[in-house]
């Protein structure tokens, strides 16, 4: 059970770091989920991404994470997927009531 | 699951395809066909990971079970997912490319984007770095692992 506790701690660390990134820019949603266990991915929804191209979003997110989470946590986090609210609604809200990245990852 | 069935694609072909797709990436980028450029550039990484799986498994042909587009899953089976951690810049580049190739919602993958202007020059330039930069390029690093 120690590993589950460690996983929860890592998820909380990532959530806090991402929250720090978006919290001053209006409503946001952060969801950290297991990808190929024990590796994690994160979905971040915020309109702060509106002004940035895809590459800029990734660069800024990973720069921030590199300064705010430990190296071990960074190694565990295998992907961050930034969305504006409009993109999120287009991709998730129309097909289901909530995102299910586990299901999406199965389709890859 | 067909664990012992191979595709008809061999390791050398995967390596050569990757090399050619990286050249196509540069040509299309120059022609401002950014979406297609990025598509082919990231596809080169998929091919290199599959070639590396062949090397790790000491197989000439790629097993059918690895017919996947999931870059991080391919990394996990490539035998180099621990090594890449000692190159954090390369690892981060791969994670960034993975967001283009395997986003949280499949429809947003560059594989299914038909708009040639969906991605701009800036993103294409960054992707070029993530692919072929001397120290942080994923393709550059993977080619050394083959």
mmCIF file of C-alpha atoms in Angstrom:
data_model
loop_
_atom_site.group_PDB
_atom_site.id
_atom_site.type_symbol
_atom_site.label_atom_id
_atom_site.label_comp_id
_atom_site.label_asym_id
_atom_site.label_seq_id
_atom_site.Cartn_x
_atom_site.Cartn_y
_atom_site.Cartn_z
ATOM 1 C CA UNK A 1 0.000 0.000 0.000
ATOM 2 C CA UNK A 2 3.040 2.219 0.396
ATOM 3 C CA UNK A 3 3.242 2.548 -3.376
ATOM 4 C CA UNK A 4 -0.338 3.829 -3.557
ATOM 5 C CA UNK A 5 0.504 6.446 -0.955
ATOM 6 C CA UNK A 6 3.576 7.447 -2.954
ATOM 7 C CA UNK A 7 1.488 7.645 -6.128
ATOM 8 C CA UNK A 8 -1.089 9.871 -4.448
ATOM 9 C CA UNK A 9 1.734 12.109 -3.218
ATOM 10 C CA UNK A 10 3.183 12.383 -6.729
ATOM 11 C CA UNK A 11 -0.240 13.163 -8.201
ATOM 12 C CA UNK A 12 -0.784 15.856 -5.582
ATOM 13 C CA UNK A 13 2.647 17.347 -6.340
ATOM 14 C CA UNK A 14 1.814 17.557 -10.059
ATOM 15 C CA UNK A 15 -1.658 18.962 -9.391
ATOM 16 C CA UNK A 16 -0.223 21.663 -7.147
ATOM 17 C CA UNK A 17 2.455 22.620 -9.664
ATOM 18 C CA UNK A 18 -0.061 22.873 -12.493
ATOM 19 C CA UNK A 19 -2.501 24.791 -10.320
ATOM 20 C CA UNK A 20 0.236 27.311 -9.597
ATOM 21 C CA UNK A 21 0.649 27.707 -13.354
ATOM 22 C CA UNK A 22 -2.995 28.427 -14.216
ATOM 23 C CA UNK A 23 -4.707 29.686 -11.065
ATOM 24 C CA UNK A 24 -4.349 33.403 -11.825
ATOM 25 C CA UNK A 25 -5.913 33.037 -15.261
ATOM 26 C CA UNK A 26 -9.569 32.282 -14.610
ATOM 27 C CA UNK A 27 -11.425 28.985 -14.301
ATOM 28 C CA UNK A 28 -9.315 25.884 -14.702
ATOM 29 C CA UNK A 29 -9.528 22.124 -14.503
ATOM 30 C CA UNK A 30 -6.619 19.779 -13.755
ATOM 31 C CA UNK A 31 -6.808 16.030 -13.993
ATOM 32 C CA UNK A 32 -3.790 13.773 -13.378
ATOM 33 C CA UNK A 33 -4.239 10.165 -14.402
ATOM 34 C CA UNK A 34 -2.261 6.942 -14.756
ATOM 35 C CA UNK A 35 -1.145 6.238 -18.289
ATOM 36 C CA UNK A 36 1.116 3.189 -18.659
ATOM 37 C CA UNK A 37 1.281 2.391 -14.952
ATOM 38 C CA UNK A 38 3.089 3.726 -12.946
ATOM 39 C CA UNK A 39 3.526 6.619 -15.344
ATOM 40 C CA UNK A 40 1.207 9.608 -15.278
ATOM 41 C CA UNK A 41 -0.278 12.155 -17.656
ATOM 42 C CA UNK A 42 -2.108 15.366 -16.921
ATOM 43 C CA UNK A 43 -4.940 17.233 -18.572
ATOM 44 C CA UNK A 44 -4.990 20.992 -17.949
ATOM 45 C CA UNK A 45 -7.886 23.188 -19.052
ATOM 46 C CA UNK A 46 -7.521 26.959 -18.963
ATOM 47 C CA UNK A 47 -8.122 29.862 -21.303
ATOM 48 C CA UNK A 48 -4.591 31.075 -20.593
ATOM 49 C CA UNK A 49 -3.568 28.715 -23.434
ATOM 50 C CA UNK A 50 -5.613 30.687 -25.973
ATOM 51 C CA UNK A 51 -2.757 33.045 -26.781
ATOM 52 C CA UNK A 52 -0.162 30.330 -27.379
ATOM 53 C CA UNK A 53 0.526 27.926 -30.230
ATOM 54 C CA UNK A 54 0.824 24.240 -29.401
ATOM 55 C CA UNK A 55 4.619 24.288 -29.060
ATOM 56 C CA UNK A 56 4.632 27.353 -26.824
ATOM 57 C CA UNK A 57 2.079 25.717 -24.525
ATOM 58 C CA UNK A 58 4.321 22.676 -24.159
ATOM 59 C CA UNK A 59 7.509 24.697 -23.662
ATOM 60 C CA UNK A 60 5.986 26.914 -20.987
ATOM 61 C CA UNK A 61 4.347 24.023 -19.129
ATOM 62 C CA UNK A 62 7.490 21.901 -19.033
ATOM 63 C CA UNK A 63 9.686 24.873 -18.106
ATOM 64 C CA UNK A 64 7.373 25.507 -15.167
ATOM 65 C CA UNK A 65 7.254 21.846 -14.141
ATOM 66 C CA UNK A 66 11.041 21.622 -14.353
ATOM 67 C CA UNK A 67 11.259 24.342 -11.701
ATOM 68 C CA UNK A 68 8.430 23.185 -9.436
ATOM 69 C CA UNK A 69 8.481 19.382 -9.154
ATOM 70 C CA UNK A 70 11.237 16.958 -8.198
ATOM 71 C CA UNK A 71 13.298 15.128 -10.830
ATOM 72 C CA UNK A 72 11.641 11.830 -9.837
ATOM 73 C CA UNK A 73 8.177 13.291 -10.332
ATOM 74 C CA UNK A 74 9.245 14.769 -13.659
ATOM 75 C CA UNK A 75 10.397 11.302 -14.756
ATOM 76 C CA UNK A 76 7.041 9.833 -13.744
ATOM 77 C CA UNK A 77 5.022 12.445 -15.646
ATOM 78 C CA UNK A 78 4.942 11.247 -19.256
ATOM 79 C CA UNK A 79 2.647 13.849 -20.785
ATOM 80 C CA UNK A 80 0.794 17.100 -20.225
ATOM 81 C CA UNK A 81 -2.171 17.932 -22.428
ATOM 82 C CA UNK A 82 -3.214 21.606 -22.354
ATOM 83 C CA UNK A 83 -6.696 22.607 -23.528
ATOM 84 C CA UNK A 84 -8.657 25.842 -23.719
ATOM 85 C CA UNK A 85 -12.229 25.538 -22.489
ATOM 86 C CA UNK A 86 -13.484 25.698 -26.089
ATOM 87 C CA UNK A 87 -11.186 22.848 -27.143
ATOM 88 C CA UNK A 88 -12.135 20.854 -24.063
ATOM 89 C CA UNK A 89 -15.855 21.272 -24.796
ATOM 90 C CA UNK A 90 -15.318 20.235 -28.428
ATOM 91 C CA UNK A 91 -13.322 17.144 -27.544
ATOM 92 C CA UNK A 92 -14.980 15.894 -24.398
ATOM 93 C CA UNK A 93 -18.268 17.508 -23.512
ATOM 94 C CA UNK A 94 -20.015 16.656 -26.778
ATOM 95 C CA UNK A 95 -19.200 12.967 -26.621
ATOM 96 C CA UNK A 96 -19.484 12.318 -22.897
ATOM 97 C CA UNK A 97 -20.118 14.096 -19.650
ATOM 98 C CA UNK A 98 -16.510 13.886 -18.491
ATOM 99 C CA UNK A 99 -13.119 13.120 -20.030
ATOM 100 C CA UNK A 100 -11.963 9.564 -19.707
ATOM 101 C CA UNK A 101 -8.313 9.585 -20.692
ATOM 102 C CA UNK A 102 -7.969 5.894 -19.799
ATOM 103 C CA UNK A 103 -10.426 5.114 -22.547
ATOM 104 C CA UNK A 104 -8.714 7.478 -24.976
ATOM 105 C CA UNK A 105 -5.333 5.942 -24.272
ATOM 106 C CA UNK A 106 -6.749 2.494 -25.070
ATOM 107 C CA UNK A 107 -7.574 3.702 -28.588
ATOM 108 C CA UNK A 108 -3.939 4.566 -29.394
ATOM 109 C CA UNK B 1 -3.021 -11.414 -29.015
ATOM 110 C CA UNK B 2 -0.672 -12.538 -31.791
ATOM 111 C CA UNK B 3 2.574 -12.382 -29.859
ATOM 112 C CA UNK B 4 4.633 -14.418 -32.311
ATOM 113 C CA UNK B 5 3.343 -12.866 -35.557
ATOM 114 C CA UNK B 6 5.683 -10.424 -37.304
ATOM 115 C CA UNK B 7 4.848 -7.562 -39.642
ATOM 116 C CA UNK B 8 6.565 -7.466 -43.030
ATOM 117 C CA UNK B 9 8.514 -4.385 -41.919
ATOM 118 C CA UNK B 10 12.128 -4.957 -40.995
ATOM 119 C CA UNK B 11 14.403 -2.923 -38.783
ATOM 120 C CA UNK B 12 16.554 -1.476 -41.574
ATOM 121 C CA UNK B 13 13.439 -0.322 -43.446
ATOM 122 C CA UNK B 14 12.147 1.433 -40.323
ATOM 123 C CA UNK B 15 15.503 3.199 -39.922
ATOM 124 C CA UNK B 16 15.542 4.256 -43.572
ATOM 125 C CA UNK B 17 11.906 5.431 -43.490
ATOM 126 C CA UNK B 18 12.713 7.558 -40.446
ATOM 127 C CA UNK B 19 15.664 9.118 -42.239
ATOM 128 C CA UNK B 20 13.530 9.950 -45.291
ATOM 129 C CA UNK B 21 10.610 11.331 -43.265
ATOM 130 C CA UNK B 22 13.005 13.674 -41.434
ATOM 131 C CA UNK B 23 14.150 15.007 -44.811
ATOM 132 C CA UNK B 24 10.493 15.423 -45.825
ATOM 133 C CA UNK B 25 9.859 17.305 -42.588
ATOM 134 C CA UNK B 26 12.447 19.915 -43.548
ATOM 135 C CA UNK B 27 11.239 20.228 -47.141
ATOM 136 C CA UNK B 28 7.593 20.674 -46.137
ATOM 137 C CA UNK B 29 8.523 23.105 -43.382
ATOM 138 C CA UNK B 30 10.366 25.241 -45.911
ATOM 139 C CA UNK B 31 7.246 25.154 -48.110
ATOM 140 C CA UNK B 32 5.111 26.254 -45.125
ATOM 141 C CA UNK B 33 3.152 22.971 -45.146
ATOM 142 C CA UNK B 34 3.508 22.842 -41.384
ATOM 143 C CA UNK B 35 0.849 20.270 -40.494
ATOM 144 C CA UNK B 36 2.199 17.697 -42.963
ATOM 145 C CA UNK B 37 5.772 18.519 -41.947
ATOM 146 C CA UNK B 38 5.043 17.893 -38.270
ATOM 147 C CA UNK B 39 3.091 14.739 -39.115
ATOM 148 C CA UNK B 40 6.058 13.263 -40.956
ATOM 149 C CA UNK B 41 8.602 14.471 -38.419
ATOM 150 C CA UNK B 42 6.866 12.793 -35.487
ATOM 151 C CA UNK B 43 6.224 9.700 -37.599
ATOM 152 C CA UNK B 44 10.002 9.420 -37.965
ATOM 153 C CA UNK B 45 10.229 9.115 -34.163
ATOM 154 C CA UNK B 46 7.591 6.376 -34.191
ATOM 155 C CA UNK B 47 9.676 4.482 -36.773
ATOM 156 C CA UNK B 48 12.883 4.929 -34.762
ATOM 157 C CA UNK B 49 11.212 3.603 -31.607
ATOM 158 C CA UNK B 50 9.950 0.577 -33.541
ATOM 159 C CA UNK B 51 13.435 0.005 -34.979
ATOM 160 C CA UNK B 52 14.841 0.159 -31.476
ATOM 161 C CA UNK B 53 12.256 -2.411 -30.292
ATOM 162 C CA UNK B 54 13.502 -4.749 -33.052
ATOM 163 C CA UNK B 55 17.070 -4.239 -31.867
ATOM 164 C CA UNK B 56 16.189 -4.851 -28.222
ATOM 165 C CA UNK B 57 14.266 -8.017 -29.071
ATOM 166 C CA UNK B 58 16.962 -9.108 -31.555
ATOM 167 C CA UNK B 59 14.344 -9.465 -34.272
ATOM 168 C CA UNK B 60 14.682 -8.462 -37.905
ATOM 169 C CA UNK B 61 10.950 -7.793 -38.298
ATOM 170 C CA UNK B 62 8.638 -5.847 -36.023
ATOM 171 C CA UNK B 63 6.108 -8.021 -34.163
ATOM 172 C CA UNK B 64 2.474 -7.220 -34.996
ATOM 173 C CA UNK B 65 1.808 -6.421 -31.364
ATOM 174 C CA UNK B 66 3.911 -3.266 -31.712
ATOM 175 C CA UNK B 67 1.736 -1.824 -34.469
ATOM 176 C CA UNK B 68 0.904 1.079 -32.196
ATOM 177 C CA UNK B 69 1.040 4.859 -32.565
ATOM 178 C CA UNK B 70 1.497 5.423 -28.828
ATOM 179 C CA UNK B 71 5.005 6.904 -28.568
ATOM 180 C CA UNK B 72 5.299 6.501 -24.816
ATOM 181 C CA UNK B 73 4.072 2.892 -24.913
ATOM 182 C CA UNK B 74 6.624 2.182 -27.655
ATOM 183 C CA UNK B 75 9.309 3.840 -25.518
ATOM 184 C CA UNK B 76 8.347 1.597 -22.605
ATOM 185 C CA UNK B 77 9.003 -1.495 -24.755
ATOM 186 C CA UNK B 78 12.072 -0.133 -26.552
ATOM 187 C CA UNK B 79 14.607 -1.025 -23.876
ATOM 188 C CA UNK B 80 15.780 2.592 -23.587
ATOM 189 C CA UNK B 81 13.130 4.087 -21.310
ATOM 190 C CA UNK B 82 15.578 4.097 -18.402
ATOM 191 C CA UNK B 83 18.478 5.461 -20.492
ATOM 192 C CA UNK B 84 16.426 8.406 -21.725
ATOM 193 C CA UNK B 85 16.003 9.597 -18.131
ATOM 194 C CA UNK B 86 19.696 10.444 -18.009
ATOM 195 C CA UNK B 87 18.985 12.856 -20.871
ATOM 196 C CA UNK B 88 16.187 14.963 -19.383
ATOM 197 C CA UNK B 89 16.131 17.405 -22.303
ATOM 198 C CA UNK B 90 15.628 14.589 -24.800
ATOM 199 C CA UNK B 91 12.981 12.983 -22.597
ATOM 200 C CA UNK B 92 11.098 16.282 -22.335
ATOM 201 C CA UNK B 93 11.273 16.722 -26.117
ATOM 202 C CA UNK B 94 9.696 13.289 -26.530
ATOM 203 C CA UNK B 95 6.912 14.190 -24.090
ATOM 204 C CA UNK B 96 6.221 17.354 -26.066
ATOM 205 C CA UNK B 97 6.084 15.444 -29.360
ATOM 206 C CA UNK B 98 3.832 12.891 -27.710
ATOM 207 C CA UNK B 99 1.252 15.606 -26.986
ATOM 208 C CA UNK B 100 1.037 16.276 -30.735
ATOM 209 C CA UNK B 101 0.890 12.574 -31.647
ATOM 210 C CA UNK B 102 -1.116 11.147 -28.726
ATOM 211 C CA UNK B 103 -3.172 13.945 -27.178
ATOM 212 C CA UNK B 104 -5.821 13.219 -24.564
ATOM 213 C CA UNK B 105 -8.463 13.198 -27.306
ATOM 214 C CA UNK B 106 -7.498 11.247 -30.408
ATOM 215 C CA UNK B 107 -9.180 13.655 -32.875
ATOM 216 C CA UNK B 108 -6.704 16.367 -31.932
ATOM 217 C CA UNK B 109 -3.707 14.259 -33.032
ATOM 218 C CA UNK B 110 -1.671 15.762 -35.871
ATOM 219 C CA UNK B 111 -2.363 12.441 -37.649
ATOM 220 C CA UNK B 112 -5.989 13.523 -38.160
ATOM 221 C CA UNK B 113 -5.614 17.263 -38.779
ATOM 222 C CA UNK B 114 -6.301 18.231 -42.401
ATOM 223 C CA UNK B 115 -5.919 21.999 -42.035
ATOM 224 C CA UNK B 116 -2.439 22.822 -43.445
ATOM 225 C CA UNK B 117 -2.306 25.985 -41.345
ATOM 226 C CA UNK B 118 -3.421 24.463 -38.041
ATOM 227 C CA UNK B 119 0.171 24.755 -36.820
ATOM 228 C CA UNK B 120 2.292 27.818 -37.431
ATOM 229 C CA UNK B 121 5.912 28.461 -38.292
ATOM 230 C CA UNK B 122 6.791 28.833 -34.629
ATOM 231 C CA UNK B 123 5.485 25.388 -33.710
ATOM 232 C CA UNK B 124 7.241 23.839 -36.721
ATOM 233 C CA UNK B 125 10.519 25.466 -35.666
ATOM 234 C CA UNK B 126 10.139 24.156 -32.123
ATOM 235 C CA UNK B 127 9.269 20.690 -33.396
ATOM 236 C CA UNK B 128 12.430 20.792 -35.492
ATOM 237 C CA UNK B 129 14.411 21.322 -32.279
ATOM 238 C CA UNK B 130 12.533 18.558 -30.472
ATOM 239 C CA UNK B 131 13.378 16.222 -33.340
ATOM 240 C CA UNK B 132 16.884 16.996 -34.540
ATOM 241 C CA UNK B 133 18.622 19.393 -32.147
ATOM 242 C CA UNK B 134 22.146 18.147 -31.409
ATOM 243 C CA UNK B 135 21.617 17.787 -27.647
ATOM 244 C CA UNK B 136 17.844 17.640 -27.094
ATOM 245 C CA UNK B 137 16.534 16.145 -30.352
ATOM 246 C CA UNK B 138 14.688 12.840 -29.933
ATOM 247 C CA UNK B 139 15.487 11.571 -33.429
ATOM 248 C CA UNK B 140 19.141 12.527 -32.992
ATOM 249 C CA UNK B 141 19.282 10.611 -29.713
ATOM 250 C CA UNK B 142 17.355 7.569 -30.925
ATOM 251 C CA UNK B 143 19.526 7.231 -34.010
ATOM 252 C CA UNK B 144 22.503 6.805 -31.668
ATOM 253 C CA UNK B 145 20.677 3.974 -29.866
ATOM 254 C CA UNK B 146 20.344 1.863 -33.024
#
